[in-house]
PDB file of C-alpha atoms and ligand atoms in Angstrom:
ATOM      1  CA  UNK A   1     109.840  83.777  94.426  1.00 97.00           C
ATOM      2  CA  UNK A   2     107.269  86.051  95.807  1.00 95.00           C
ATOM      3  CA  UNK A   3     107.732  87.706  99.302  1.00 95.00           C
ATOM      4  CA  UNK A   4     107.105  91.366 101.163  1.00 95.00           C
ATOM      5  CA  UNK A   5     110.820  91.652 101.414  1.00 98.00           C
ATOM      6  CA  UNK A   6     110.374  94.102 104.934  1.00 97.00           C
ATOM      7  CA  UNK A   7     113.483  93.877 104.657  1.00 98.00           C
ATOM      8  CA  UNK A   8     114.894  90.453 102.045  1.00 98.00           C
ATOM      9  CA  UNK A   9     117.606  88.362 104.097  1.00 98.00           C
ATOM     10  CA  UNK A  10     119.424  85.808 104.286  1.00 98.00           C
ATOM     11  CA  UNK A  11     116.786  83.137 104.034  1.00 98.00           C
ATOM     12  CA  UNK A  12     115.429  84.474 101.266  1.00 98.00           C
ATOM     13  CA  UNK A  13     118.561  84.437  99.382  1.00 98.00           C
ATOM     14  CA  UNK A  14     119.372  80.777 100.676  1.00 98.00           C
ATOM     15  CA  UNK A  15     116.281  79.481 100.077  1.00 98.00           C
ATOM     16  CA  UNK A  16     116.153  80.993  96.297  1.00 98.00           C
ATOM     17  CA  UNK A  17     119.446  79.171  95.908  1.00 98.00           C
ATOM     18  CA  UNK A  18     118.861  76.107  96.847  1.00 98.00           C
ATOM     19  CA  UNK A  19     115.151  75.707  95.103  1.00 98.00           C
ATOM     20  CA  UNK A  20     117.369  76.753  91.663  1.00 98.00           C
ATOM     21  CA  UNK A  21     119.605  73.957  92.161  1.00 98.00           C
ATOM     22  CA  UNK A  22     117.533  71.059  93.173  1.00 98.00           C
ATOM     23  CA  UNK A  23     114.941  72.078  90.488  1.00 98.00           C
ATOM     24  CA  UNK A  24     117.265  73.326  88.328  1.00 98.00           C
ATOM     25  CA  UNK A  25     115.913  76.153  87.471  1.00 98.00           C
ATOM     26  CA  UNK A  26     117.274  78.601  84.970  1.00 98.00           C
ATOM     27  CA  UNK A  27     116.802  81.513  86.839  1.00 98.00           C
ATOM     28  CA  UNK A  28     114.726  83.174  90.397  1.00 98.00           C
ATOM     29  CA  UNK A  29     112.483  85.498  89.881  1.00 98.00           C
ATOM     30  CA  UNK A  30     112.255  87.834  92.874  1.00 98.00           C
ATOM     31  CA  UNK A  31     108.819  89.341  93.401  1.00 97.00           C
ATOM     32  CA  UNK A  32     108.728  92.020  95.854  1.00 97.00           C
ATOM     33  CA  UNK A  33     104.523  92.334  96.559  1.00 94.00           C
ATOM     34  CA  UNK A  34     103.248  95.655  96.076  1.00 91.00           C
ATOM     35  CA  UNK A  35     100.337  95.848  98.603  1.00 83.00           C
ATOM     36  CA  UNK A  36     100.646  92.357 100.726  1.00 73.00           C
ATOM     37  CA  UNK A  37      96.949  91.448 101.674  1.00 74.00           C
ATOM     38  CA  UNK A  38      98.133  88.669 104.338  1.00 73.00           C
ATOM     39  CA  UNK A  39      99.920  92.143 106.463  1.00 69.00           C
ATOM     40  CA  UNK A  40      99.117  94.986 107.727  1.00 69.00           C
ATOM     41  CA  UNK A  41     100.660  97.733 105.754  1.00 69.00           C
ATOM     42  CA  UNK A  42     101.994  99.569 109.144  1.00 75.00           C
ATOM     43  CA  UNK A  43     105.304  98.740 109.405  1.00 83.00           C
ATOM     44  CA  UNK A  44     105.897  98.291 105.597  1.00 92.00           C
ATOM     45  CA  UNK A  45     108.293  99.855 104.219  1.00 94.00           C
ATOM     46  CA  UNK A  46     107.690 101.376 100.716  1.00 94.00           C
ATOM     47  CA  UNK A  47     107.711  99.067  97.849  1.00 95.00           C
ATOM     48  CA  UNK A  48     110.336 101.347  96.298  1.00 96.00           C
ATOM     49  CA  UNK A  49     112.548 101.006  99.375  1.00 97.00           C
ATOM     50  CA  UNK A  50     111.635  96.995  99.082  1.00 97.00           C
ATOM     51  CA  UNK A  51     112.575  96.699  95.292  1.00 98.00           C
ATOM     52  CA  UNK A  52     115.928  98.338  95.492  1.00 98.00           C
ATOM     53  CA  UNK A  53     117.064  96.375  99.038  1.00 98.00           C
ATOM     54  CA  UNK A  54     115.779  93.250  96.968  1.00 98.00           C
ATOM     55  CA  UNK A  55     118.039  94.867  93.868  1.00 98.00           C
ATOM     56  CA  UNK A  56     121.157  94.940  96.010  1.00 98.00           C
ATOM     57  CA  UNK A  57     120.772  91.496  97.533  1.00 98.00           C
ATOM     58  CA  UNK A  58     119.865  89.776  94.500  1.00 98.00           C
ATOM     59  CA  UNK A  59     122.421  91.699  92.076  1.00 98.00           C
ATOM     60  CA  UNK A  60     125.433  89.571  92.420  1.00 98.00           C
ATOM     61  CA  UNK A  61     123.785  86.082  91.613  1.00 98.00           C
ATOM     62  CA  UNK A  62     123.709  86.170  87.924  1.00 98.00           C
ATOM     63  CA  UNK A  63     120.293  83.577  87.831  1.00 98.00           C
ATOM     64  CA  UNK A  64     118.687  86.093  89.864  1.00 98.00           C
ATOM     65  CA  UNK A  65     116.496  88.527  88.199  1.00 98.00           C
ATOM     66  CA  UNK A  66     113.667  91.059  89.856  1.00 98.00           C
ATOM     67  CA  UNK A  67     110.276  91.993  88.544  1.00 98.00           C
ATOM     68  CA  UNK A  68     107.969  94.910  89.209  1.00 98.00           C
ATOM     69  CA  UNK A  69     104.959  93.140  88.575  1.00 97.00           C
ATOM     70  CA  UNK A  70     103.425  93.137  91.994  1.00 95.00           C
ATOM     71  CA  UNK A  71     104.382  96.525  92.618  1.00 96.00           C
ATOM     72  CA  UNK A  72     103.309  98.054  89.125  1.00 96.00           C
ATOM     73  CA  UNK A  73      99.433  96.418  89.746  1.00 92.00           C
ATOM     74  CA  UNK A  74      96.898  97.743  91.540  1.00 90.00           C
ATOM     75  CA  UNK A  75      95.161  96.377  94.803  1.00 88.00           C
ATOM     76  CA  UNK A  76      96.323  93.127  96.672  1.00 87.00           C
ATOM     77  CA  UNK A  77      99.169  91.533  95.652  1.00 87.00           C
ATOM     78  CA  UNK A  78      97.714  87.885  94.603  1.00 90.00           C
ATOM     79  CA  UNK A  79     100.189  85.009  93.953  1.00 91.00           C
ATOM     80  CA  UNK A  80      97.365  83.665  91.586  1.00 92.00           C
ATOM     81  CA  UNK A  81      97.195  86.803  89.365  1.00 93.00           C
ATOM     82  CA  UNK A  82     101.494  86.859  89.022  1.00 94.00           C
ATOM     83  CA  UNK A  83     101.299  83.292  88.145  1.00 95.00           C
ATOM     84  CA  UNK A  84      98.614  83.604  85.252  1.00 96.00           C
ATOM     85  CA  UNK A  85     100.485  86.738  84.328  1.00 97.00           C
ATOM     86  CA  UNK A  86     103.868  84.948  84.239  1.00 97.00           C
ATOM     87  CA  UNK A  87     102.076  81.996  82.359  1.00 97.00           C
ATOM     88  CA  UNK A  88     100.625  84.432  79.876  1.00 97.00           C
ATOM     89  CA  UNK A  89     104.265  85.879  79.349  1.00 97.00           C
ATOM     90  CA  UNK A  90     105.397  82.597  78.333  1.00 97.00           C
ATOM     91  CA  UNK A  91     103.646  79.682  78.304  1.00 96.00           C
ATOM     92  CA  UNK A  92     106.249  77.085  77.165  1.00 97.00           C
ATOM     93  CA  UNK A  93     108.011  77.904  80.493  1.00 97.00           C
ATOM     94  CA  UNK A  94     107.239  75.198  83.772  1.00 96.00           C
ATOM     95  CA  UNK A  95     107.177  77.994  86.264  1.00 98.00           C
ATOM     96  CA  UNK A  96     107.869  76.905  90.187  1.00 97.00           C
ATOM     97  CA  UNK A  97     106.289  79.359  93.143  1.00 96.00           C
ATOM     98  CA  UNK A  98     108.593  79.253  95.726  1.00 97.00           C
ATOM     99  CA  UNK A  99     107.489  79.657  99.364  1.00 95.00           C
ATOM    100  CA  UNK A 100     108.473  78.954 102.949  1.00 94.00           C
ATOM    101  CA  UNK A 101     106.469  75.862 104.283  1.00 90.00           C
ATOM    102  CA  UNK A 102     104.775  78.653 106.590  1.00 90.00           C
ATOM    103  CA  UNK A 103     103.198  80.613 103.662  1.00 90.00           C
ATOM    104  CA  UNK A 104     101.788  77.361 102.084  1.00 87.00           C
ATOM    105  CA  UNK A 105     100.686  76.122 105.123  1.00 83.00           C
ATOM    106  CA  UNK A 106      98.309  79.177 104.769  1.00 80.00           C
ATOM    107  CA  UNK A 107      97.336  78.441 101.185  1.00 76.00           C
ATOM    108  CA  UNK A 108      93.557  77.463 101.786  1.00 65.00           C
ATOM    109  CA  UNK A 109      93.171  80.806 102.625  1.00 75.00           C
ATOM    110  CA  UNK A 110      95.087  82.466  99.412  1.00 77.00           C
ATOM    111  CA  UNK A 111      93.293  84.508  96.564  1.00 79.00           C
ATOM    112  CA  UNK A 112      91.950  81.378  93.491  1.00 79.00           C
ATOM    113  CA  UNK A 113      94.697  78.882  94.606  1.00 81.00           C
ATOM    114  CA  UNK A 114      93.427  76.921  91.550  1.00 84.00           C
ATOM    115  CA  UNK A 115      94.956  79.262  89.268  1.00 87.00           C
ATOM    116  CA  UNK A 116      98.026  78.661  91.046  1.00 89.00           C
ATOM    117  CA  UNK A 117      98.270  75.016  89.898  1.00 92.00           C
ATOM    118  CA  UNK A 118      96.861  75.638  86.633  1.00 93.00           C
ATOM    119  CA  UNK A 119      99.682  78.085  86.167  1.00 95.00           C
ATOM    120  CA  UNK A 120     102.278  77.020  88.077  1.00 94.00           C
ATOM    121  CA  UNK A 121     103.961  74.574  90.543  1.00 95.00           C
ATOM    122  CA  UNK A 122     104.824  75.229  94.383  1.00 94.00           C
ATOM    123  CA  UNK A 123     107.936  74.562  96.158  1.00 96.00           C
ATOM    124  CA  UNK A 124     107.480  74.891  99.356  1.00 95.00           C
ATOM    125  CA  UNK A 125     110.595  75.282 101.253  1.00 96.00           C
ATOM    126  CA  UNK A 126     111.462  74.420 105.131  1.00 94.00           C
ATOM    127  CA  UNK A 127     111.761  77.215 107.596  1.00 94.00           C
ATOM    128  CA  UNK A 128     112.892  76.790 110.823  1.00 93.00           C
ATOM    129  CA  UNK A 129     109.879  76.189 113.403  1.00 90.00           C
ATOM    130  CA  UNK A 130     107.747  75.053 110.477  1.00 87.00           C
ATOM    131  CA  UNK A 131     108.278  71.253 109.796  1.00 81.00           C
ATOM    132  CA  UNK A 132     107.577  69.855 106.155  1.00 82.00           C
ATOM    133  CA  UNK A 133     105.258  67.095 108.013  1.00 83.00           C
ATOM    134  CA  UNK A 134     102.623  69.366 108.376  1.00 78.00           C
ATOM    135  CA  UNK A 135     102.186  70.156 104.731  1.00 80.00           C
ATOM    136  CA  UNK A 136     100.250  66.421 105.057  1.00 78.00           C
ATOM    137  CA  UNK A 137      97.657  68.395 106.592  1.00 77.00           C
ATOM    138  CA  UNK A 138      96.774  69.868 103.208  1.00 78.00           C
ATOM    139  CA  UNK A 139      95.958  67.149 101.612  1.00 76.00           C
ATOM    140  CA  UNK A 140      92.579  67.355 102.669  1.00 77.00           C
ATOM    141  CA  UNK A 141      91.757  70.690 101.413  1.00 77.00           C
ATOM    142  CA  UNK A 142      93.228  70.315  98.262  1.00 82.00           C
ATOM    143  CA  UNK A 143      92.876  67.449  95.386  1.00 83.00           C
ATOM    144  CA  UNK A 144      95.002  64.600  94.662  1.00 85.00           C
ATOM    145  CA  UNK A 145      96.331  66.403  90.950  1.00 88.00           C
ATOM    146  CA  UNK A 146      97.082  69.550  93.125  1.00 88.00           C
ATOM    147  CA  UNK A 147      98.958  67.675  95.954  1.00 87.00           C
ATOM    148  CA  UNK A 148     101.286  66.425  92.917  1.00 90.00           C
ATOM    149  CA  UNK A 149     101.913  69.820  92.186  1.00 92.00           C
ATOM    150  CA  UNK A 150     103.519  70.904  95.536  1.00 92.00           C
ATOM    151  CA  UNK A 151     107.269  70.470  95.405  1.00 94.00           C
ATOM    152  CA  UNK A 152     108.844  69.578  99.113  1.00 94.00           C
ATOM    153  CA  UNK A 153     112.679  71.338  99.314  1.00 96.00           C
ATOM    154  CA  UNK A 154     115.033  71.492 102.321  1.00 95.00           C
ATOM    155  CA  UNK A 155     116.663  74.161 103.080  1.00 95.00           C
ATOM    156  CA  UNK A 156     119.636  74.817 105.459  1.00 95.00           C
ATOM    157  CA  UNK A 157     118.027  76.097 108.371  1.00 94.00           C
ATOM    158  CA  UNK A 158     118.179  79.750 108.927  1.00 96.00           C
ATOM    159  CA  UNK A 159     116.060  80.867 111.686  1.00 96.00           C
ATOM    160  CA  UNK A 160     115.707  84.292 110.039  1.00 98.00           C
ATOM    161  CA  UNK A 161     113.030  86.304 109.512  1.00 98.00           C
ATOM    162  CA  UNK A 162     112.339  90.240 108.626  1.00 98.00           C
ATOM    163  CA  UNK A 163     110.278  90.642 111.704  1.00 96.00           C
ATOM    164  CA  UNK A 164     113.391  89.518 113.561  1.00 97.00           C
ATOM    165  CA  UNK A 165     115.242  91.710 111.167  1.00 98.00           C
ATOM    166  CA  UNK A 166     113.193  95.056 112.363  1.00 97.00           C
ATOM    167  CA  UNK A 167     112.793  94.088 116.025  1.00 96.00           C
ATOM    168  CA  UNK A 168     116.496  94.035 116.351  1.00 97.00           C
ATOM    169  CA  UNK A 169     116.744  97.551 114.432  1.00 97.00           C
ATOM    170  CA  UNK A 170     114.876  98.615 116.934  1.00 95.00           C
ATOM    171  CA  UNK A 171     116.630  97.792 119.616  1.00 96.00           C
ATOM    172  CA  UNK A 172     119.361  98.951 118.295  1.00 96.00           C
ATOM    173  CA  UNK A 173     121.186  95.713 117.946  1.00 97.00           C
ATOM    174  CA  UNK A 174     123.254  94.608 115.226  1.00 98.00           C
ATOM    175  CA  UNK A 175     121.755  93.255 111.637  1.00 98.00           C
ATOM    176  CA  UNK A 176     124.918  92.444 109.998  1.00 98.00           C
ATOM    177  CA  UNK A 177     125.537  88.861 108.907  1.00 98.00           C
ATOM    178  CA  UNK A 178     121.663  88.458 108.797  1.00 98.00           C
ATOM    179  CA  UNK A 179     121.023  90.656 105.527  1.00 98.00           C
ATOM    180  CA  UNK A 180     123.449  91.088 102.823  1.00 98.00           C
ATOM    181  CA  UNK A 181     126.244  94.344 103.380  1.00 98.00           C
ATOM    182  CA  UNK A 182     124.323  96.437 100.798  1.00 98.00           C
ATOM    183  CA  UNK A 183     120.982  95.862 102.234  1.00 98.00           C
ATOM    184  CA  UNK A 184     122.112  96.478 106.033  1.00 98.00           C
ATOM    185  CA  UNK A 185     124.003 100.015 104.352  1.00 98.00           C
ATOM    186  CA  UNK A 186     120.424 100.867 102.297  1.00 98.00           C
ATOM    187  CA  UNK A 187     118.793 100.477 105.734  1.00 98.00           C
ATOM    188  CA  UNK A 188     120.755 102.512 107.403  1.00 97.00           C
ATOM    189  CA  UNK A 189     121.204 105.141 105.110  1.00 98.00           C
ATOM    190  CA  UNK A 190     117.434 105.698 104.522  1.00 97.00           C
ATOM    191  CA  UNK A 191     116.761 105.108 108.325  1.00 96.00           C
ATOM    192  CA  UNK A 192     114.244 102.570 107.814  1.00 96.00           C
ATOM    193  CA  UNK A 193     112.393 100.621 110.642  1.00 96.00           C
ATOM    194  CA  UNK A 194     113.784 103.036 113.521  1.00 92.00           C
ATOM    195  CA  UNK A 195     110.498 103.915 114.154  1.00 79.00           C
ATOM    196  CA  UNK A 196     107.176 101.899 116.303  1.00 61.00           C
ATOM    197  CA  UNK A 197     106.188  98.322 114.939  1.00 51.00           C
TER     198      UNK A 197
HETATM  199  P1  ATP B 201     107.936  88.602 107.839  1.00 97.84           P
HETATM  200  O1  ATP B 201     108.970  87.968 109.286  1.00 97.84           O
HETATM  201  O2  ATP B 201     107.772  90.279 107.963  1.00 97.84           O
HETATM  202  O3  ATP B 201     106.481  87.848 108.045  1.00 97.84           O
HETATM  203  P2  ATP B 201     109.408  87.054 106.122  1.00 97.84           P
HETATM  204  O4  ATP B 201     111.192  86.565 106.962  1.00 97.84           O
HETATM  205  O5  ATP B 201     108.613  85.925 107.096  1.00 97.84           O
HETATM  206  O6  ATP B 201     108.901  88.487 106.818  1.00 97.84           O
HETATM  207  P3  ATP B 201     108.757  87.051 103.903  1.00 97.84           P
HETATM  208  O7  ATP B 201     108.846  88.793 103.334  1.00 97.84           O
HETATM  209  O8  ATP B 201     107.357  87.429 104.484  1.00 97.84           O
HETATM  210  O9  ATP B 201     109.763  87.003 104.808  1.00 97.84           O
HETATM  211  O10 ATP B 201     108.946  85.925 102.850  1.00 97.84           O
HETATM  212  C1  ATP B 201     107.944  85.577 101.784  1.00 97.84           C
HETATM  213  C2  ATP B 201     108.692  84.513 101.714  1.00 97.84           C
HETATM  214  O11 ATP B 201     110.211  83.508 102.148  1.00 97.84           O
HETATM  215  C3  ATP B 201     107.572  83.253 102.523  1.00 97.84           C
HETATM  216  O12 ATP B 201     107.287  82.136 101.358  1.00 97.84           O
HETATM  217  C4  ATP B 201     108.541  82.969 103.546  1.00 97.84           C
HETATM  218  O13 ATP B 201     107.941  80.968 103.729  1.00 97.84           O
HETATM  219  C5  ATP B 201     110.317  82.580 102.713  1.00 97.84           C
HETATM  220  N1  ATP B 201     110.636  82.554 103.995  1.00 97.84           N
HETATM  221  C6  ATP B 201     111.295  83.855 105.023  1.00 97.84           C
HETATM  222  N2  ATP B 201     112.130  83.694 105.711  1.00 97.84           N
HETATM  223  C7  ATP B 201     112.874  82.341 105.557  1.00 97.84           C
HETATM  224  C8  ATP B 201     113.672  81.389 105.725  1.00 97.84           C
HETATM  225  N3  ATP B 201     114.449  82.026 106.786  1.00 97.84           N
HETATM  226  N4  ATP B 201     113.766  79.864 105.356  1.00 97.84           N
HETATM  227  C9  ATP B 201     112.857  79.710 104.740  1.00 97.84           C
HETATM  228  N5  ATP B 201     111.975  80.452 104.194  1.00 97.84           N
HETATM  229  C10 ATP B 201     111.945  81.493 104.288  1.00 97.84           C
HETATM  230 MG1   MG B 202     106.220  86.268 106.532  1.00 97.84          MG
END
């Protein structure tokens, strides 16, 4: 599961666990983006902060792991490079990339989408505001084989986003129960997201 995780919140964790259950995955590897290509880097906490918050959030789950691959790689973090990397690490494993419907809807603009389907499959999770039915529109841009490699997943709806968490911090509002307690404390301890967006 890739993301900026700026910061990680319960929407991410619920989605990962729902995917693990539904697709009987052995483990879910969280991959914080080093340099997210779709985001303006202003307001993005350092890769190390985002990595450590992700570590704190996933630590209690026996099946969740964390990878530094996108943080260590130079240049923008492309999912195609990441899937190629994992495929090369072990091509006997069926790799799935877990993503929210909002991100998948942008797939046409991703870097080398054909590699994503060559080295793995996609799990498209529902997210409040982004109905899975909109994925239908993707079939116009993708081939039949590729559409078959996108799997839909209904996730218990959590209208949480990292943007919302950041906005609440800036407004002096509580983020309790939106992010794991350890993440809440890490943010406070390091004074993250206090400045201007
Ligand atoms: P931001 O508001 O800064 O864009 P975000 O909450 O969308 O942050 P990302 O790190 O951009 O978080 O998301 C990583 C992945 O998790 C994306 O594929 C996104 O669609 C998915 N995701 C994030 N929040 C949810 C949620 N509440 N429900 C389902 N999927 C989610
Ligand atoms: Mg997002």
